[in-house]
């Protein structure tokens, strides 16, 4: 049968630099990286997956679990864990903080199912690590959603109320003294606690999943950028040294999905920066932050922080930096301005640790959607090419579910994952360039000014408040 409407997509973003600076996580996990071989020559496969991070790896494993005989290949531009999957804060979170958005997207029953499945995914992630002997430092110490100034207080009430109306109570409301005690800082004025959440060392996790994938017969080629994708049947993917013909293709390239025109309007790449302290286990014990909790404040440009097995604090900040044209430039690898913002927030949250040295820092890209939930689907006139993008900074645990969705789409299954509310949903899109960059920068700067004013107990300007209201929603649905 003839296949009409064949397109040739360029997937290697112009000016899309490789990651230049390795994260603390990846340097700790594998000091001397041993990448898989590059693809050379021609291959014919059942499923080709573009991107070897969490989403691509979980998808490959889900396909092999469903169809063991399938030949599955992963093509990774850098190394598995070199991009967002090895550069994040290592928070394994549920979708309960996004329950109000899930209700709008899928209605009561589907919202409950997806939120519950996302909570279960955290425990499944822990079991996967145990079963496959992956020491990813999985610690189910829960998550604290806090207020660090009066403007942030009670940001979570709408989310707690929405859960209560659904008959669910994933959150425990804590008084100010308990939040201060558990976080080790009196800067935290109020908060709620979700016990199911965990932390991981994300590079150890992604490299561990990679090992399991190889053991199960999945072929992985690293340092293999896909240059073009022809959407015919079979699809044809070209790399610098090779070519792959695939019955089905999965695009799992995070912020680099900006290369595909019909996906570029669904997401915008924004930066997040992370700083790491020297090991201070005794100091952590002295301030009382010993429960392994992950913590976020209630800023839109969120501060997110956790401790590590060797007694460090890893402090991240969603700084929201943009690049004109959506290019993945060096700002998404190292961004000194963003890293200074992260350090400022760390010093503000933990003034008792002002003498503690920072020993590493880096930045990374986030593929943000307007509502901060991912979107899945198939390309127009090419339902054998599927995608899962828009993880918005919360992909460590939900990507496990994303793998099930993308496996169902790639294999043409008719199940609850192929038909879930996040597939082919109608999303608010971002404007084209140059409006995206110019407008986004104006809004970002307004958010920075607004939240800096609030941090100092001042009232932000009317204009900054109005402009801030135009920003995409954050990690949580806030009141």
Coordinates of C-alpha atoms in Angstrom, one line a residue:
X1 CA 0.0 0.0 0.0
X2 CA 1.4 3.4 -0.9
X3 CA 2.0 5.8 1.9
X4 CA 1.1 9.4 1.1
X5 CA 2.2 12.6 2.7
X6 CA 5.8 11.6 3.4
X7 CA 7.8 14.3 5.2
X8 CA 11.4 14.7 5.9
X9 CA 12.0 16.1 9.4
X10 CA 15.3 17.5 10.6
X11 CA 15.8 16.3 14.2
X12 CA 19.3 17.7 14.8
X13 CA 18.4 21.2 16.0
X14 CA 20.5 23.9 14.3
X15 CA 22.9 25.5 16.9
X16 CA 21.6 22.7 19.3
X17 CA 24.8 22.2 21.2
X18 CA 25.6 19.0 23.0
X19 CA 25.7 19.2 26.8
X20 CA 29.0 20.7 27.7
X21 CA 29.3 20.3 31.5
X22 CA 28.5 17.0 33.2
X23 CA 26.4 17.1 36.3
X24 CA 27.7 16.1 39.7
X25 CA 25.4 13.1 39.5
X26 CA 26.9 11.7 36.3
X27 CA 30.5 12.3 37.4
X28 CA 29.6 10.4 40.6
X29 CA 27.8 7.6 38.9
X30 CA 30.4 6.9 36.2
X31 CA 33.6 9.0 36.5
X32 CA 34.9 7.4 33.3
X33 CA 32.0 7.2 30.9
X34 CA 32.0 4.1 28.6
X35 CA 29.5 5.0 25.9
X36 CA 27.9 2.4 23.7
X37 CA 29.1 2.2 20.1
X38 CA 27.9 4.7 17.5
X39 CA 25.5 3.4 14.8
X40 CA 27.3 2.5 11.7
X41 CA 25.6 1.0 8.6
X42 CA 22.0 0.2 7.9
X43 CA 19.5 -1.5 10.3
X44 CA 15.9 -2.6 10.0
X45 CA 13.9 -2.8 13.3
X46 CA 10.4 -3.0 14.7
X47 CA 10.7 0.1 16.9
X48 CA 13.3 2.9 16.8
X49 CA 13.4 5.2 19.8
X50 CA 15.0 8.6 19.5
X51 CA 16.4 9.6 22.9
X52 CA 18.0 7.5 25.6
X53 CA 16.8 9.2 28.8
X54 CA 14.2 8.0 31.2
X55 CA 11.3 8.2 28.7
X56 CA 13.1 6.3 25.9
X57 CA 14.5 3.6 28.2
X58 CA 11.2 3.0 30.0
X59 CA 9.4 2.8 26.6
X60 CA 11.9 0.3 25.3
X61 CA 11.5 -1.9 28.4
X62 CA 7.7 -1.7 28.2
X63 CA 7.8 -2.7 24.5
X64 CA 10.0 -5.7 25.2
X65 CA 7.7 -6.7 28.2
X66 CA 4.7 -6.6 25.9
X67 CA 6.4 -8.1 22.8
X68 CA 9.6 -9.9 23.6
X69 CA 10.4 -10.7 20.0
X70 CA 10.4 -7.1 18.9
X71 CA 13.7 -5.6 17.8
X72 CA 14.0 -2.3 19.6
X73 CA 16.8 0.2 19.0
X74 CA 17.6 3.4 21.0
X75 CA 19.5 6.2 19.3
X76 CA 21.0 8.7 21.7
X77 CA 22.7 11.9 20.6
X78 CA 24.9 12.1 23.7
X79 CA 25.0 9.3 26.4
X80 CA 22.1 8.0 28.4
X81 CA 21.9 10.4 31.3
X82 CA 23.8 13.2 29.6
X83 CA 20.6 15.3 29.1
X84 CA 17.7 16.1 31.4
X85 CA 17.6 12.5 32.9
X86 CA 21.0 12.9 34.5
X87 CA 20.8 16.6 35.3
X88 CA 17.6 16.9 37.4
X89 CA 17.2 17.1 41.2
X90 CA 16.3 13.5 41.6
X91 CA 12.8 14.0 42.9
X92 CA 10.5 11.1 42.3
X93 CA 7.1 12.8 42.6
X94 CA 3.5 11.9 42.0
X95 CA 0.8 13.9 40.0
X96 CA -1.3 14.6 43.2
X97 CA 0.0 18.2 43.2
X98 CA -1.5 18.6 39.7
X99 CA -4.9 17.1 40.5
X100 CA -6.8 20.2 39.6
X101 CA -5.2 20.2 36.2
X102 CA -5.8 16.5 35.7
X103 CA -9.5 17.0 36.5
X104 CA -9.7 19.6 33.7
X105 CA -7.9 17.3 31.3
X106 CA -9.6 14.0 32.0
X107 CA -12.5 14.3 34.4
X108 CA -12.9 12.7 37.8
X109 CA -12.3 9.0 37.1
X110 CA -9.3 9.5 34.8
X111 CA -7.8 12.1 37.1
X112 CA -8.0 9.7 40.0
X113 CA -6.6 6.9 38.0
X114 CA -3.6 8.9 36.7
X115 CA -2.8 10.4 40.1
X116 CA -3.0 7.0 41.8
X117 CA -0.9 5.4 39.1
X118 CA 1.7 8.1 39.4
X119 CA 1.9 7.5 43.1
X120 CA 2.2 3.7 42.5
X121 CA 5.0 4.4 40.0
X122 CA 7.2 5.7 42.8
X123 CA 7.0 2.4 44.6
X124 CA 7.4 0.4 41.4
X125 CA 10.5 2.4 40.7
X126 CA 11.9 1.4 44.0
X127 CA 11.0 -2.3 43.4
X128 CA 12.6 -2.1 40.0
X129 CA 15.9 -0.9 41.5
X130 CA 15.8 -3.8 44.1
X131 CA 15.0 -6.5 41.6
X132 CA 17.7 -5.3 39.1
X133 CA 20.3 -4.5 41.7
X134 CA 20.5 -0.8 40.8
X135 CA 21.8 1.2 43.7
X136 CA 20.2 4.5 42.7
X137 CA 20.1 5.7 46.4
X138 CA 16.3 5.3 46.3
X139 CA 15.0 7.0 49.5
X140 CA 11.3 7.2 50.2
X141 CA 11.5 10.0 52.7
X142 CA 8.5 12.0 51.4
X143 CA 8.1 15.5 50.1
X144 CA 7.5 18.8 51.8
X145 CA 5.7 21.6 49.9
X146 CA 6.5 24.7 51.9
X147 CA 6.1 28.4 52.2
X148 CA 9.2 30.5 52.8
X149 CA 7.4 33.8 53.0
X150 CA 3.9 35.1 53.8
X151 CA 3.0 35.4 50.1
X152 CA 3.5 31.7 49.6
X153 CA 1.4 30.6 52.7
X154 CA -1.5 28.3 52.0
X155 CA -0.5 27.9 48.3
X156 CA -1.6 24.3 48.5
X157 CA -5.1 24.7 49.9
X158 CA -6.8 24.4 46.6
X159 CA -5.0 21.2 45.8
X160 CA -5.7 19.7 49.3
X161 CA -9.4 20.6 48.9
X162 CA -9.6 19.1 45.4
X163 CA -8.1 15.8 46.8
X164 CA -10.5 15.9 49.7
X165 CA -13.5 16.3 47.3
X166 CA -12.3 13.2 45.5
X167 CA -12.1 11.3 48.8
X168 CA -8.3 11.2 48.8
X169 CA -5.8 12.5 51.4
X170 CA -2.3 12.2 50.0
X171 CA -1.2 15.3 51.9
X172 CA -0.7 15.9 55.7
X173 CA -0.9 19.5 56.8
X174 CA 1.9 20.4 59.2
X175 CA 2.2 23.3 61.6
X176 CA 5.0 25.8 61.4
X177 CA 7.1 24.2 64.1
X178 CA 7.0 20.8 62.5
X179 CA 7.9 22.2 59.1
X180 CA 10.8 24.1 60.5
X181 CA 12.0 21.0 62.5
X182 CA 11.9 18.7 59.5
X183 CA 13.5 21.1 57.0
X184 CA 16.1 22.3 59.5
X185 CA 15.3 25.9 58.8
X186 CA 12.9 28.4 60.5
X187 CA 12.6 30.2 57.1
X188 CA 9.9 27.6 56.3
X189 CA 6.7 29.0 57.7
X190 CA 4.2 26.4 56.8
X191 CA 3.8 23.3 54.6
X192 CA 2.2 20.0 53.8
X193 CA 3.8 16.5 53.4
X194 CA 3.3 13.8 50.8
X195 CA 4.7 10.6 52.2
X196 CA 4.9 8.6 49.0
X197 CA 7.5 10.6 47.3
X198 CA 11.2 9.6 47.0
X199 CA 14.6 10.8 45.9
X200 CA 17.1 9.1 43.7
X201 CA 20.6 9.7 42.3
X202 CA 19.2 10.2 38.8
X203 CA 22.4 9.4 36.9
X204 CA 22.8 6.1 38.8
X205 CA 19.2 5.4 38.0
X206 CA 19.4 6.1 34.2
X207 CA 22.6 4.3 33.8
X208 CA 21.2 1.4 35.7
X209 CA 18.1 1.3 33.5
X210 CA 20.4 1.4 30.5
X211 CA 22.2 -1.7 31.8
X212 CA 18.9 -3.6 32.2
X213 CA 17.8 -2.6 28.8
X214 CA 21.0 -4.0 27.2
X215 CA 20.6 -7.2 29.2
X216 CA 17.0 -7.6 27.8
X217 CA 18.2 -7.3 24.2
X218 CA 17.5 -3.7 23.5
X219 CA 20.1 -2.2 21.2
X220 CA 21.5 1.2 22.3
X221 CA 23.7 3.5 20.2
X222 CA 25.2 6.5 22.0
X223 CA 26.9 9.5 20.4
X224 CA 24.4 8.9 17.6
X225 CA 22.4 12.0 16.7
X226 CA 19.4 11.4 14.4
X227 CA 19.8 14.0 11.7
X228 CA 16.6 13.3 9.7
X229 CA 13.4 11.3 10.0
X230 CA 11.4 10.4 6.9
X231 CA 7.8 9.7 7.9
X232 CA 7.0 7.1 5.3
X233 CA 6.3 3.4 6.0
X234 CA 8.7 2.2 7.1
X235 CA 10.1 5.4 8.6
X236 CA 13.7 6.1 7.8
X237 CA 16.1 7.7 10.3
X238 CA 19.5 8.9 9.2
X239 CA 22.6 9.5 11.4
X240 CA 26.1 10.6 10.5
X241 CA 27.3 7.1 9.9
X242 CA 24.1 5.0 9.5
X243 CA 20.5 4.6 8.6
X244 CA 17.6 2.8 10.4
X245 CA 14.3 1.7 8.8
X246 CA 11.6 1.2 11.5
X247 CA 8.0 0.0 11.5
X248 CA 7.4 2.4 14.4
X249 CA 9.3 5.4 15.8
X250 CA 9.1 7.0 19.3
X251 CA 10.3 10.6 19.8
X252 CA 11.6 10.9 23.4
X253 CA 13.9 13.8 23.1
X254 CA 12.7 16.2 25.9
X255 CA 13.4 19.8 25.0
X256 CA 15.2 18.8 21.8
X257 CA 11.7 17.9 20.4
X258 CA 11.6 21.6 19.4
X259 CA 13.1 20.4 16.2
X260 CA 9.8 18.9 15.1
X261 CA 7.5 21.8 13.9
X262 CA 4.2 20.4 15.1
X263 CA 5.7 19.7 18.6
X264 CA 7.5 23.0 18.9
X265 CA 4.3 24.9 19.8
X266 CA 3.4 22.4 22.6
X267 CA 6.5 23.1 24.7
X268 CA 9.1 25.8 25.4
X269 CA 12.6 24.9 26.7
X270 CA 13.4 26.7 29.9
X271 CA 16.4 26.3 32.2
X272 CA 16.9 25.1 35.7
X273 CA 20.1 25.4 37.7
X274 CA 21.5 23.3 40.5
X275 CA 24.2 23.9 43.1
X276 CA 25.8 21.3 45.4
X277 CA 27.4 21.7 48.7
X278 CA 30.4 20.0 50.2
X279 CA 29.5 16.9 52.3
X280 CA 28.2 18.2 55.7
X281 CA 26.5 15.2 57.4
X282 CA 27.3 16.5 60.9
X283 CA 25.8 19.9 60.1
X284 CA 22.7 18.3 58.7
X285 CA 22.2 16.4 61.9
X286 CA 22.8 19.5 64.0
X287 CA 20.0 21.4 62.1
X288 CA 17.7 18.4 62.2
X289 CA 17.2 17.7 58.5
X290 CA 17.7 13.9 58.8
X291 CA 14.6 12.3 57.3
X292 CA 15.6 12.3 53.7
X293 CA 12.7 14.6 52.8
X294 CA 12.7 16.4 49.5
X295 CA 11.5 20.0 49.7
X296 CA 10.1 22.7 47.4
X297 CA 9.0 26.2 48.2
X298 CA 6.0 27.8 46.5
X299 CA 7.7 30.1 44.1
X300 CA 6.7 29.8 40.4
X301 CA 10.5 29.8 39.8
X302 CA 10.6 27.0 42.3
X303 CA 13.3 26.3 44.8
X304 CA 13.7 22.5 45.1
X305 CA 16.2 20.8 47.4
X306 CA 17.2 17.5 49.0
X307 CA 20.0 15.8 50.8
X308 CA 22.3 13.1 49.5
X309 CA 23.5 9.8 50.9
X310 CA 26.9 11.4 51.6
X311 CA 25.4 14.4 53.4
X312 CA 25.3 17.1 50.8
X313 CA 22.6 19.5 50.0
X314 CA 21.5 19.7 46.3
X315 CA 19.7 22.9 45.7
X316 CA 17.9 23.6 42.4
X317 CA 16.0 26.6 41.1
X318 CA 13.7 26.7 38.1
X319 CA 15.1 29.9 36.6
X320 CA 13.1 29.9 33.4
X321 CA 15.8 31.2 31.1
X322 CA 14.9 31.1 27.4
X323 CA 16.8 31.1 24.2
X324 CA 15.7 32.8 21.0
X325 CA 14.4 30.2 18.6
X326 CA 14.2 27.5 21.2
X327 CA 17.8 26.4 20.6
X328 CA 19.4 24.2 23.2
X329 CA 22.4 26.3 23.8
X330 CA 25.2 26.4 26.4
X331 CA 22.7 28.1 28.8
X332 CA 21.2 24.7 29.3
X333 CA 24.5 23.3 30.4
X334 CA 26.1 26.0 32.4
X335 CA 24.4 29.3 33.3
X336 CA 26.3 31.3 35.9
X337 CA 23.5 33.8 36.3
X338 CA 21.0 31.1 37.0
X339 CA 23.4 29.3 39.3
X340 CA 23.8 32.5 41.3
X341 CA 20.0 32.7 41.7
X342 CA 20.1 29.1 43.0
X343 CA 22.8 30.0 45.4
X344 CA 21.0 33.1 46.6
X345 CA 17.8 31.0 47.4
X346 CA 19.9 28.4 49.1
X347 CA 21.6 30.9 51.4
X348 CA 18.2 32.5 52.1
X349 CA 16.7 29.2 53.1
X350 CA 19.6 28.1 55.2
X351 CA 21.3 31.1 56.7
X352 CA 22.9 28.9 59.4
X353 CA 24.9 27.2 56.6
X354 CA 26.3 30.4 55.0
X355 CA 29.9 29.2 55.6
X356 CA 29.2 25.9 53.7
X357 CA 31.1 25.8 50.4
X358 CA 29.5 25.0 47.1
X359 CA 31.5 22.5 45.1
X360 CA 29.6 22.0 41.9
X361 CA 26.9 23.5 39.7
X362 CA 25.3 23.0 36.4
X363 CA 22.1 23.8 34.4
X364 CA 19.7 21.8 32.3
X365 CA 16.7 22.1 30.0
X366 CA 13.1 21.5 30.9
X367 CA 10.5 20.9 28.2
X368 CA 7.7 23.0 29.8
X369 CA 4.1 22.7 28.7
X370 CA 1.6 25.5 29.6
X371 CA -0.1 23.3 32.3
X372 CA 3.1 21.4 33.3
X373 CA 1.7 18.0 32.4
X374 CA 3.1 15.9 29.5
X375 CA 1.4 15.4 26.2
X376 CA 1.5 12.2 24.1
X377 CA 0.3 11.6 20.6
X378 CA 1.2 10.6 17.0
X379 CA 2.4 12.9 14.3
X380 CA -0.1 14.2 11.7
X381 CA -0.5 11.7 8.9
X382 CA 2.0 9.4 10.5
X383 CA 0.4 7.4 13.3
X384 CA 3.4 5.0 13.4
X385 CA 5.5 7.9 14.8
X386 CA 4.6 8.7 18.5
X387 CA 5.9 11.2 21.0
X388 CA 5.9 11.9 24.7
X389 CA 7.0 15.4 25.7
X390 CA 6.4 18.2 28.2
X391 CA 7.6 16.6 31.4
X392 CA 8.0 20.1 32.9
X393 CA 10.5 19.1 35.5
X394 CA 8.6 16.1 36.9
X395 CA 9.7 13.2 34.8
X396 CA 11.7 10.9 37.1
X397 CA 8.7 8.8 38.3
X398 CA 5.9 9.8 35.8
X399 CA 8.2 8.7 32.9
X400 CA 7.7 5.2 34.1
X401 CA 4.0 5.6 33.1
X402 CA 5.0 7.5 30.0
X403 CA 6.9 4.4 28.9
X404 CA 3.6 2.4 29.1
X405 CA 1.8 5.0 27.1
X406 CA 4.4 5.2 24.3
X407 CA 4.7 1.4 24.2
X408 CA 1.0 1.1 23.6
X409 CA 1.1 3.7 20.9
X410 CA 4.1 2.2 19.2
X411 CA 2.6 -1.3 19.2
X412 CA -0.9 -0.1 18.2
X413 CA -2.4 -1.5 21.4
X414 CA -5.9 -0.7 22.5
X415 CA -5.7 -0.3 26.2
X416 CA -6.1 2.2 29.0
X417 CA -2.7 3.7 28.3
X418 CA -3.2 4.3 24.6
X419 CA -6.5 6.0 25.4
X420 CA -5.5 7.9 28.5
X421 CA -6.4 11.6 28.9
X422 CA -2.9 12.7 28.2
X423 CA -2.9 11.3 24.7
X424 CA -3.8 13.6 21.8
X425 CA -5.2 16.1 24.2
X426 CA -5.9 19.7 23.2
X427 CA -3.2 21.9 24.8
X428 CA -2.7 25.6 25.0
X429 CA 0.2 26.3 22.7
X430 CA 3.1 28.8 22.8
X431 CA 3.3 31.6 20.3
X432 CA 5.7 31.5 17.4
X433 CA 9.0 33.3 17.4
X434 CA 9.9 36.1 18.0
X435 CA 6.9 36.6 20.2
X436 CA 7.7 33.5 22.2
X437 CA 11.1 34.7 23.2
X438 CA 10.3 38.4 23.6
X439 CA 7.1 37.8 25.5
X440 CA 8.5 34.9 27.5
X441 CA 11.5 37.0 28.6
X442 CA 9.2 39.9 29.7
X443 CA 7.1 37.5 31.8
X444 CA 10.1 35.7 33.2
X445 CA 11.6 39.0 34.4
X446 CA 8.3 40.0 35.9
X447 CA 8.1 36.7 37.8
X448 CA 11.7 37.2 39.1
X449 CA 10.9 40.7 40.3
X450 CA 7.6 39.7 41.9
X451 CA 9.1 36.8 43.8
X452 CA 12.2 38.7 44.9
X453 CA 9.9 41.4 46.3
X454 CA 7.8 38.8 48.2
X455 CA 11.0 37.2 49.5
X456 CA 11.9 40.5 51.2
X457 CA 8.4 41.0 52.5
X458 CA 7.5 43.8 50.0
X459 CA 4.5 44.2 47.8
X460 CA 5.3 43.6 44.1
X461 CA 4.2 46.1 41.5
X462 CA 0.8 45.8 39.8
X463 CA 2.4 45.3 36.4
X464 CA 4.7 42.5 37.6
X465 CA 1.7 40.7 39.2
X466 CA -0.3 41.0 35.9
X467 CA 2.6 39.8 33.8
X468 CA 3.4 36.9 36.2
X469 CA -0.2 35.7 35.7
X470 CA 0.6 35.0 32.1
X471 CA 3.4 32.5 33.0
X472 CA 2.8 28.7 32.5
X473 CA 1.7 26.9 35.6
X474 CA 4.4 25.4 37.8
X475 CA 5.2 22.1 39.4
X476 CA 2.1 22.3 41.6
X477 CA -1.4 23.7 41.1
X478 CA -1.3 26.7 43.5
X479 CA -4.2 28.5 45.2

